[in-house]
Amino acid sequence: MKFFRSLCCSGLPAFVFLISLLAFIGATSSSSAFAQAESQAKWPWMNPSLSADERAAQVVKEMTIEEKISLLHGTGMVGLSPMSPLAVRSNGGAGYVVGVPRLGIPDLNMADSAYGVRASGENGKYATALPSNVGAAASWDVKAAFEYGALIGREIKAQGYNMSIGGGVNLAREPRNGRTFEYMGEDPVLAGTMIAGLIRGVQAQHVMGDIKHYAMNDQESGRNAVNVHIDERSMRESDLLAFEIGVRNGNPSGVMCSYNRVNGDYACENKYLLTDVLKKDWKFKGFVLSDWQGTHSTVKASAAGLDHEEPGEIFYGAALKEAVQSGRVPMAEVDDHVRRIVRSLFANGVIDDPPQKSVVDVMGGFEVSRTIEEHSIVLLKNQAGQLPLDAGRVHSIAVIGPHADVGMISGGGSAQVDPPGGNAIMPPGKGQTIWNTEIWFPTSPLKTVRAKAAGAKVEFNSGADAAAAAALAKASDVAIVYAYQWESEGMDLDSLSLPLHQDELIAAVAAANPHTIVVLETGGPVTMPWAEKVSGILEAWYGGSQGAEAVANVLFGEVNPSGKLPLTFPMSDADLPHREIVKPPDASTTHGEPDDYKKIAAGLPAFQTTYDEGVKVGYKWYDAEKKAVLFPFGYGLSYTSYKYSGLTVTPAAAGAKTQVHFTVTNTGSRAGIETAEVYAALPAAAAEPPKRLVGFSRVGLNPGESKDVTVEVDPVYLSIFNVKQNGWQLLAGEYGFMVGGSSQNLPITQSVRLQ
Ligand code: BGC
């Protein structure tokens, strides 16, 4: 509109302007129609009215073996593989694949993008940081997951990429996993549903999306060597169920197979995972790409179902060509790999609507990031209505905690998004993002609290000296401690305790001031020996570009918290299924030497970890073992209160969805959003843990308002996996349905017979 006004009012008579404009529009649209017709005449697969399968079949038929092979591998990454000279044409992302311009097939430019586009700074670009993925899962809001993915898709595309390689959904079976922040929590139904929403959001922008790391990559320690032992039924009902839901409901273009071995074979050459389960049982139509340096063979991997090697061409370049020519890999197998890639490009509109580099909408990104964070923050404790703070009545506030004056922490590794202006804790101009270094986003808790409580004296103490922090707390009406635990790819946490003596700091502050509120910036659960002593606790996860603003909006009541924990907070490390993470016998085998990648490619000696807790991940473990927890899965408080009533369960005919109806009422005096959670206890013959999440619904309610809710339960969520029949089986018997606001607060129950 601005463009129109400035032209039209620059002295050009309006009618001349209009006629020129119409002529211009006519000319451009007819010339683009002409170009389209010309390209369709030359390349019939450019006709968008054909199906993606048809288009892919046509183009694959035209390709030479060299062109096919070129689509089946990347062009290298320093330190992980030799570099191809063609890599200079890359857009700067983690993966660059040379397309087939002769046939109109574009290069693939892949960017890491777990909570935003990675390494944008390195390429002179900008990206929004969203809240960490586990934080987004805490919203239990599928629409928010879609918006999360849509923002990533838009920014990926604006930067000139056509594939996002985010989409982490490994279950938090081991919450000390250093990538817990990048995943979607401990429950397969919640995690799978949320990741599917995210992938749909990415792909709606006409870029390809991905789900990863398939599968059982539940620890970082020794990830290139570890062999995970787990029984098939447990695996299908836990970690693989999250992927199954993500693949079926999200339709990702890519599935990234993981570094580790599963029951003997590397995940990227594991026929059970890639062919039997993913491609046959789940009917996955996209392509499998290896994690970066996760390919270990040519013939075995290709036969097992690996379609594409990243980042280089150690196994899927000349070696694959030779294997085809010598008859060790059938051409039909290669054609299937290629077809899956080309099909995904067509199916997601990448070819019909290719990326045009453009400016990222910074302010729009802030808005999305802040809103999602506001829905993701979980209020864990609010003694005597300490929160929300009344800005008009608080005269002095102590803001305490490492770097709480300048920023909030973010998750590290290949998920890392660069902060605008550089790392908030570095001197100005020295803000380069460095691998395995804490990166703080310039979203300042101190400034946002000052802005909210304009009339109060708001002072800062870093907490480095606990006594000084306690003295400031003592002299203030309220103390807010921002505590953090950093996580990153490539490492696991030694324990769930807060590092850097922050437990002692919080205890000292709480002893000095009974109005102490703790804001946690963590990637997953932490232990809280001080929980009884403080009056308020908020879990803010890694809050993204606008974390401090979102936290302040919750602290001061502009936003009523509605997040619920996507994973259990146990009492102590000793309550976890495993006392310690099994570490590789020689942790140094793969670090430092320039050609270490050769050792990894050849396969490092395996060491074993056994997931004998099986299906009992997260709350299923604590329930079955009757262990008390600090804060249960699904838990989260609000500034209002809710009541549940009137449960009726209508069993469905075989194969259809069971309907669970109930009413939720807002019994407090503030508007709020409640996530209603539906759990089921299976018949005893199923030999399952006491309950499992089978559905949920977010309900917005004004004070005093009631709403009738229906949750439809997929029969798979009520089934066991029958290994002999290789399928889901709904056992006949009594099912207990339980509904409420957390896995340990389920006030309405009904038992029904199914089948
Ligand atoms: C990570 C992947 C990532 C890839 C490319 C690997 O180290 O495990 O999640 O997509 O690197 O950066």
Tab-separated table of N, CA and C and ligand atoms in Angstrom, residues 94 112 118 165 179 212-213 223 256 259 291-292 414 489, ligand 1:
chain	number	residue	atom	x	y	z
A	94	ALA	N	24.119	-26.709	7.283
A	94	ALA	CA	24.846	-27.929	7.640
A	94	ALA	C	24.937	-28.888	6.458
A	112	ASP	N	20.213	-26.534	10.073
A	112	ASP	CA	19.782	-26.931	11.409
A	112	ASP	C	18.812	-25.876	11.895
A	118	ARG	N	19.969	-22.155	12.701
A	118	ARG	CA	21.306	-22.180	13.315
A	118	ARG	C	22.330	-21.354	12.522
A	165	ILE	N	16.371	-29.153	9.150
A	165	ILE	CA	16.723	-30.442	9.752
A	165	ILE	C	16.614	-30.376	11.282
A	179	ARG	N	20.723	-33.170	25.330
A	179	ARG	CA	19.840	-32.591	24.317
A	179	ARG	C	18.381	-32.608	24.752
A	212	LYS	N	13.905	-36.269	13.896
A	212	LYS	CA	15.192	-36.887	14.246
A	212	LYS	C	15.241	-37.164	15.740
A	213	HIS	N	16.186	-37.905	16.293
A	213	HIS	CA	17.223	-38.712	15.679
A	213	HIS	C	16.757	-40.142	15.865
A	223	ARG	N	27.943	-41.342	21.690
A	223	ARG	CA	26.803	-41.553	20.789
A	223	ARG	C	27.191	-42.252	19.484
A	256	MET	N	15.891	-38.320	10.011
A	256	MET	CA	17.338	-38.399	10.221
A	256	MET	C	17.625	-39.561	11.156
A	259	TYR	N	23.089	-41.591	15.436
A	259	TYR	CA	24.479	-42.045	15.473
A	259	TYR	C	24.649	-43.448	16.071
A	291	ASP	N	22.437	-38.951	10.194
A	291	ASP	CA	23.001	-37.862	10.983
A	291	ASP	C	24.428	-37.651	10.475
A	292	TRP	N	24.965	-36.503	10.777
A	292	TRP	CA	26.239	-36.062	10.181
A	292	TRP	C	27.378	-36.977	10.595
A	414	SER	N	24.327	-28.097	17.759
A	414	SER	CA	23.866	-27.759	16.403
A	414	SER	C	22.505	-27.076	16.435
A	489	GLU	N	24.270	-30.262	22.956
A	489	GLU	CA	24.638	-31.463	22.214
A	489	GLU	C	26.085	-31.806	22.533
B	1	BGC	C1	23.501	-33.481	15.077
B	1	BGC	C2	22.276	-33.265	14.210
B	1	BGC	C3	22.517	-32.107	13.278
B	1	BGC	C4	23.763	-32.374	12.470
B	1	BGC	C5	24.091	-31.282	11.476
B	1	BGC	C6	24.770	-33.549	14.278
B	1	BGC	O1	25.872	-33.469	15.106
B	1	BGC	O2	23.337	-34.652	15.829
B	1	BGC	O3	21.157	-33.048	15.003
B	1	BGC	O4	21.402	-31.907	12.469
B	1	BGC	O5	24.864	-32.512	13.335
B	1	BGC	O6	24.556	-30.156	12.095
